[in-house]
Coordinates of C-alpha atoms and ligand atoms in Angstrom, one line a residue:
M1 CA -45.0 -4.3 -11.7
A2 CA -47.8 -2.3 -13.1
N3 CA -49.7 -3.5 -10.0
L4 CA -47.1 -2.1 -7.7
I5 CA -47.2 1.4 -9.3
E6 CA -51.0 1.4 -8.9
K7 CA -50.5 1.0 -5.1
L8 CA -48.1 4.0 -4.9
P9 CA -49.0 7.6 -4.2
T10 CA -49.4 10.2 -7.0
I11 CA -46.1 12.1 -7.1
R12 CA -44.6 14.9 -9.2
G13 CA -41.5 13.0 -9.9
R14 CA -41.2 9.8 -11.9
Y15 CA -41.8 6.1 -11.4
T16 CA -40.0 3.8 -13.8
P17 CA -40.9 0.1 -13.8
D18 CA -38.2 -2.6 -14.2
A19 CA -35.4 0.1 -14.3
P20 CA -31.8 -0.8 -14.8
L21 CA -30.0 -0.4 -11.4
G22 CA -27.0 -2.7 -11.0
A23 CA -25.9 -1.7 -14.5
K24 CA -25.8 2.0 -13.3
G25 CA -23.5 1.1 -10.4
W26 CA -19.7 1.0 -10.2
F27 CA -19.7 -2.8 -10.9
R28 CA -21.8 -2.3 -14.0
C29 CA -23.7 -5.5 -13.5
G30 CA -26.7 -6.9 -11.6
G31 CA -30.4 -6.7 -11.6
T32 CA -33.2 -4.1 -12.0
A33 CA -35.4 -2.1 -9.6
E34 CA -39.0 -3.3 -9.7
V35 CA -39.9 0.4 -9.6
L36 CA -37.5 3.3 -9.5
F37 CA -38.8 6.5 -8.0
K38 CA -37.0 9.8 -8.7
P39 CA -38.6 12.5 -6.5
A40 CA -39.0 15.9 -8.1
D41 CA -37.7 17.6 -4.9
F42 CA -37.7 17.3 -1.1
E43 CA -41.4 17.9 -0.6
D44 CA -42.2 15.2 -3.3
L45 CA -40.1 12.7 -1.4
Q46 CA -41.6 13.6 1.9
H47 CA -45.1 13.2 0.4
F48 CA -44.2 9.8 -1.1
M49 CA -42.8 8.6 2.2
A50 CA -45.9 9.7 4.1
K51 CA -48.3 8.0 1.7
C52 CA -46.4 4.9 0.5
P53 CA -48.1 1.8 2.1
S54 CA -45.9 0.5 4.8
D55 CA -45.7 -3.1 3.5
I56 CA -43.9 -2.0 0.3
P57 CA -40.1 -2.4 0.6
L58 CA -38.1 0.8 0.1
H59 CA -34.5 1.2 -0.8
V60 CA -32.3 4.1 -1.5
F61 CA -28.9 4.5 -3.2
G62 CA -26.5 7.2 -4.0
A63 CA -23.6 6.7 -6.4
L64 CA -23.9 2.9 -6.1
S65 CA -20.1 2.7 -5.4
N66 CA -20.5 0.3 -2.5
S67 CA -23.3 -2.0 -3.7
I68 CA -24.0 -5.2 -5.5
I69 CA -27.6 -5.5 -6.8
R70 CA -28.3 -9.2 -7.1
D71 CA -29.1 -10.5 -10.6
G72 CA -32.8 -11.2 -9.8
G73 CA -33.3 -7.5 -9.0
L74 CA -34.7 -5.5 -6.1
K75 CA -38.4 -5.8 -5.1
G76 CA -40.4 -2.8 -4.0
V77 CA -39.5 0.8 -4.7
T78 CA -35.9 2.1 -5.1
I79 CA -35.4 5.8 -4.5
R80 CA -32.8 7.6 -6.6
L81 CA -32.4 11.2 -5.5
G82 CA -32.1 13.8 -8.2
R83 CA -30.4 17.2 -8.7
D84 CA -32.5 18.8 -5.9
F85 CA -30.4 16.8 -3.5
S86 CA -27.0 17.6 -4.7
N87 CA -26.6 21.2 -3.5
I88 CA -23.5 22.2 -1.6
T89 CA -23.5 25.5 0.4
I90 CA -20.7 26.8 2.6
E91 CA -20.9 29.2 5.4
G92 CA -17.8 29.9 7.5
N93 CA -16.3 26.5 8.0
E94 CA -19.7 24.6 7.8
V95 CA -20.6 22.8 4.7
T96 CA -24.2 21.7 4.1
A97 CA -24.4 19.1 1.4
G98 CA -27.4 17.3 -0.2
A99 CA -27.4 13.5 0.1
L100 CA -26.7 13.1 -3.6
A101 CA -23.7 15.5 -3.5
L102 CA -20.6 13.6 -4.5
D103 CA -18.0 13.3 -1.7
A104 CA -15.3 14.5 -4.1
N105 CA -17.3 17.6 -5.0
V106 CA -17.9 18.4 -1.4
A107 CA -14.1 18.2 -0.7
T108 CA -13.2 20.3 -3.7
Q109 CA -15.8 23.0 -3.0
A110 CA -14.8 23.2 0.7
A111 CA -11.1 23.6 -0.4
E112 CA -12.1 26.4 -2.8
H113 CA -13.7 28.2 0.2
G114 CA -10.6 27.6 2.4
V115 CA -12.2 24.9 4.5
G116 CA -9.9 22.1 5.4
G117 CA -10.4 18.7 7.1
L118 CA -12.8 17.3 4.4
E119 CA -10.0 16.3 2.0
F120 CA -10.4 12.6 2.8
L121 CA -13.7 12.7 1.0
S122 CA -11.9 13.5 -2.3
G123 CA -10.8 9.8 -2.4
I124 CA -14.2 8.3 -1.9
P125 CA -16.4 8.0 -5.0
G126 CA -19.7 7.9 -3.3
S127 CA -22.4 10.4 -2.2
I128 CA -22.9 12.1 1.1
G129 CA -26.0 10.0 1.9
G130 CA -23.9 6.8 1.3
A131 CA -21.0 8.3 3.3
V132 CA -23.3 8.9 6.3
K133 CA -24.9 5.4 6.0
M134 CA -21.5 3.7 5.8
N135 CA -19.5 6.0 8.0
A136 CA -17.2 6.3 5.1
G137 CA -13.6 7.3 5.7
C138 CA -10.0 6.9 4.8
Y139 CA -6.5 8.0 5.9
G140 CA -7.6 8.1 9.5
T141 CA -10.7 10.3 9.2
E142 CA -14.3 9.2 9.0
I143 CA -17.5 11.1 8.2
K144 CA -18.4 10.9 11.9
D145 CA -15.4 13.1 12.7
I146 CA -16.6 16.0 10.7
M147 CA -20.4 15.5 10.8
V148 CA -22.4 18.0 12.8
E149 CA -25.8 16.6 11.9
A150 CA -27.6 14.6 9.2
M151 CA -31.2 15.1 8.2
A152 CA -33.2 12.0 7.3
L153 CA -36.8 11.1 6.5
D154 CA -38.5 8.1 8.1
R155 CA -41.2 6.0 6.4
K156 CA -43.9 8.4 7.5
G157 CA -42.1 11.3 5.9
E158 CA -41.1 12.7 9.3
I159 CA -37.8 14.6 9.6
H160 CA -35.1 13.4 12.0
L161 CA -31.9 15.1 12.8
F162 CA -29.0 12.9 13.9
K163 CA -25.8 13.8 15.5
P164 CA -22.9 11.2 15.1
Q165 CA -23.4 10.0 18.6
D166 CA -27.1 9.1 17.8
L167 CA -26.0 6.7 15.1
D168 CA -23.4 4.5 16.8
M169 CA -21.0 5.4 14.0
T170 CA -18.1 3.0 14.1
Y171 CA -15.7 1.6 11.5
R172 CA -17.8 1.4 8.2
H173 CA -21.0 1.0 10.3
T174 CA -23.9 3.0 11.5
S175 CA -27.2 2.1 13.2
L176 CA -29.2 4.2 10.7
A177 CA -32.2 2.1 9.8
D178 CA -32.3 0.8 6.2
D179 CA -35.6 2.6 5.5
M180 CA -34.3 6.0 6.7
I181 CA -33.5 8.3 3.8
V182 CA -30.7 10.8 4.4
V183 CA -31.5 14.0 2.6
S184 CA -28.6 16.2 3.7
A185 CA -25.8 16.6 6.2
I186 CA -23.9 19.4 7.8
L187 CA -20.2 18.9 7.9
K188 CA -17.6 21.0 9.8
G189 CA -14.1 21.7 8.7
V190 CA -11.4 24.2 9.8
T191 CA -10.5 27.5 8.2
E192 CA -7.3 27.0 6.2
D193 CA -5.4 28.4 3.3
A194 CA -7.2 27.2 0.1
D195 CA -4.1 26.2 -1.8
T196 CA -2.8 24.1 1.1
V197 CA -6.1 22.2 1.2
K198 CA -6.1 21.8 -2.6
K199 CA -2.6 20.4 -2.5
R200 CA -3.6 17.8 0.1
I201 CA -6.5 16.8 -2.2
H202 CA -4.1 16.5 -5.1
D203 CA -1.8 14.2 -3.0
I204 CA -4.7 12.0 -2.0
K205 CA -5.7 11.6 -5.6
E206 CA -2.2 10.6 -6.6
K207 CA -1.9 8.1 -3.7
R208 CA -5.2 6.5 -4.7
E209 CA -4.2 6.3 -8.4
Q210 CA -1.0 4.4 -7.4
S211 CA -2.5 2.0 -4.9
Q212 CA -6.1 1.2 -6.0
P213 CA -7.7 0.1 -9.3
I214 CA -9.9 3.2 -9.3
R215 CA -10.6 3.1 -13.0
E216 CA -12.0 -0.4 -13.0
K217 CA -15.5 -1.6 -12.4
T218 CA -15.2 -2.1 -8.6
G219 CA -16.9 -1.4 -5.3
G220 CA -13.9 -0.3 -3.2
S221 CA -12.9 -2.5 -0.2
T222 CA -14.8 -5.7 -0.4
F223 CA -14.3 -6.6 3.3
A224 CA -13.8 -4.6 6.4
N225 CA -10.5 -5.1 8.3
P226 CA -11.1 -7.6 11.2
S227 CA -10.8 -6.1 14.7
A228 CA -7.6 -6.4 16.7
Q229 CA -9.4 -8.8 19.0
E230 CA -10.4 -11.2 16.2
L231 CA -6.8 -11.1 14.9
T232 CA -5.3 -11.8 18.3
K233 CA -7.7 -14.7 18.8
A234 CA -6.6 -16.2 15.5
G235 CA -2.9 -15.9 16.7
L236 CA -2.2 -13.1 14.2
L237 CA -0.6 -9.7 14.7
D238 CA -3.3 -7.3 15.7
T239 CA -2.2 -4.8 13.0
M240 CA -2.9 -7.1 10.1
K241 CA -5.1 -5.8 7.4
V242 CA -7.7 -7.8 5.5
W243 CA -5.7 -7.6 2.3
Q244 CA -2.9 -9.5 4.0
L245 CA -5.3 -12.3 5.0
I246 CA -6.6 -12.4 1.4
D247 CA -3.1 -12.8 0.1
Q248 CA -2.4 -15.6 2.6
V249 CA -5.3 -17.6 1.2
R250 CA -4.1 -17.0 -2.4
G251 CA -6.9 -14.7 -3.1
R252 CA -5.0 -12.1 -5.1
G253 CA -6.1 -12.5 -8.7
L254 CA -8.6 -15.2 -7.9
E255 CA -11.4 -15.4 -10.4
V256 CA -15.0 -16.7 -10.4
G257 CA -16.7 -16.2 -13.8
G258 CA -16.0 -12.6 -14.8
A259 CA -15.2 -11.5 -11.2
Q260 CA -11.6 -11.1 -10.0
M261 CA -9.9 -10.1 -6.8
S262 CA -7.7 -7.2 -8.1
I263 CA -4.0 -7.9 -8.5
K264 CA -3.2 -4.3 -7.7
H265 CA -5.2 -4.3 -4.4
C266 CA -6.5 -7.7 -3.5
N267 CA -9.3 -6.4 -1.2
F268 CA -10.9 -4.8 -4.3
M269 CA -13.2 -7.0 -6.4
L270 CA -13.5 -6.3 -10.1
N271 CA -15.9 -7.0 -12.8
T272 CA -13.4 -7.8 -15.6
G273 CA -16.0 -7.4 -18.3
N274 CA -18.9 -9.9 -18.2
A275 CA -19.3 -10.7 -14.5
T276 CA -22.7 -11.2 -13.0
A277 CA -23.6 -10.1 -9.5
S278 CA -23.5 -13.7 -8.5
D279 CA -20.0 -14.1 -9.8
L280 CA -19.0 -11.2 -7.6
E281 CA -20.8 -12.5 -4.5
N282 CA -19.6 -16.1 -5.1
L283 CA -16.0 -14.9 -5.3
G284 CA -16.4 -12.9 -2.1
E285 CA -17.9 -16.0 -0.4
E286 CA -15.0 -18.2 -1.6
I287 CA -12.5 -15.7 0.0
R288 CA -14.6 -15.7 3.2
N289 CA -14.6 -19.5 3.3
R290 CA -10.8 -19.7 2.8
V291 CA -10.1 -17.1 5.5
F292 CA -12.5 -18.8 7.9
E293 CA -10.9 -22.2 7.2
K294 CA -7.4 -21.0 7.7
Y295 CA -7.9 -18.5 10.6
G296 CA -11.4 -19.0 12.0
I297 CA -12.2 -15.3 11.2
S298 CA -15.5 -14.5 9.5
L299 CA -14.8 -11.6 7.2
R300 CA -17.5 -8.9 7.3
W301 CA -18.6 -7.7 3.8
E302 CA -18.2 -4.0 3.5
I303 CA -19.9 -4.0 0.1
R304 CA -23.7 -4.0 0.5
R305 CA -25.4 -6.9 -1.3
V306 CA -29.2 -6.5 -1.9
G307 CA -31.9 -8.0 -4.0
E308 CA -33.0 -11.4 -5.1
F309 CA -30.8 -14.2 -6.5
K310 CA -31.7 -15.1 -10.1
V311 CA -33.4 -18.4 -10.5
D312 CA -32.7 -19.9 -14.0
Ligands
FAD1 C1 -12.7 2.9 -6.2 C2 -13.4 3.0 -4.9 C3 -12.8 3.4 -3.7 C4 -13.4 3.5 -2.5 N1 -12.7 3.9 -1.4 C5 -13.4 4.0 -0.2 C6 -12.7 4.6 0.9 O1 -11.6 4.9 0.9 N2 -13.4 4.7 2.1 C7 -14.7 4.3 2.2 O2 -15.3 4.4 3.3 N3 -15.4 3.8 1.1 C8 -14.7 3.6 -0.1 N4 -15.4 3.1 -1.2 C9 -16.8 2.7 -1.0 C10 -17.9 3.7 -1.2 O3 -17.5 4.7 -2.1 C11 -18.4 4.3 0.1 O4 -18.9 3.3 0.9 C12 -19.5 5.4 -0.2 O5 -19.7 6.0 1.0 C13 -20.8 4.8 -0.7 O6 -21.6 5.9 -1.2 P1 -22.6 5.6 -2.3 O7 -23.4 6.9 -2.5 O8 -21.9 5.1 -3.5 O9 -23.5 4.5 -1.7 P2 -24.4 3.3 -2.4 O10 -23.5 2.3 -2.9 O11 -25.3 4.0 -3.3 O12 -25.1 2.8 -1.1 C14 -24.4 2.2 0.0 C15 -25.3 2.1 1.2 O13 -25.7 3.4 1.6 C16 -27.1 3.5 1.6 N5 -27.4 4.9 1.1 C17 -27.0 5.5 0.0 N6 -27.6 6.8 0.0 C18 -28.4 6.9 1.1 C19 -29.2 7.9 1.5 N7 -29.4 9.0 0.9 N8 -29.9 7.7 2.7 C20 -29.8 6.5 3.4 N9 -29.0 5.5 2.9 C21 -28.3 5.7 1.8 C22 -27.6 2.5 0.6 O14 -28.9 2.1 0.9 C23 -26.6 1.4 0.9 O15 -26.9 0.6 2.0 C24 -14.8 3.1 -2.4 C25 -15.5 2.7 -3.6 C26 -14.8 2.6 -4.8 C27 -15.6 2.1 -6.0

């Protein structure tokens, strides 16, 4: 570890060796980052990217609300953006948000300025960087529908501006390379009455509270819904949702170690207290095996799983 830091450029921010990572995420379990880098600001990040040797693996996370960090930890450098990346500015109906700005804060601030159309973000507990990477969405709207442009840095520290059509943004998927770091995004809403927008945010929050285990240690939807084509091929109605398939294979409430498929919403996986990252992943794989055996459908993980397995 000390060796890795010696190979890294001098920065104004901070390097922390063997830093807790999984434990900082929504699942509250999993491994550490070999080195965690918190850049002081945009220029510091850009300098780091330009000077970091290209053979050192780089990772970046936002709110860690969609990620399992395997128990053996993450090799290389993990970038956690800081306060300099969480600004939100609003001009007319355009909202510019730093990559670390929380989706919910972006929705709320937009509403306060009478900008509608971003309310769906209030139900997603991640950051704007994570939302761009995952093309996050709910209730019929995705980030691609409101994104004007995202700014990202590549491994040489060069700036790239991406429009949604540059990133092949489809259901919970983008083609953004894993070592591209999103630093900000411009989102566009519509001018509306502030109280009407706030009311819609309130309604979304209530709906979530009723239908999802949002106060638990979870990572949101574990698997993406299969496509209509996959469902039809399996002889199923093309409108079926993944939670229905999980129910059909008796996945609701299923447990592996401290991990459980939520009883309230069976596509949400929970750490019930003492789960390891491998309990979570093994539970997910058990569900995938059962669905594959019964329907021939390979469920696609929506939750990102990264890092090394722990060898005892
Ligand atoms: C209770 C709950 C409800 C949820 N509901 C929804 C929902 O309705 N709709 C939905 O789409 N998702 C939902 N999610 C999942 C999650 O909140 C989203 O996927 C969110 O966009 C992830 O953002 P994050 O900052 O937490 O990403 P992280 O978990 O930190 O990272 C996820 C991925 O994004 C990448 N990433 C993060 N930041 C950056 C960056 N700055 N630059 C480049 N890549 C980056 C990471 O490398 C990783 O691959 C839910 C999660 C929970 C816990």
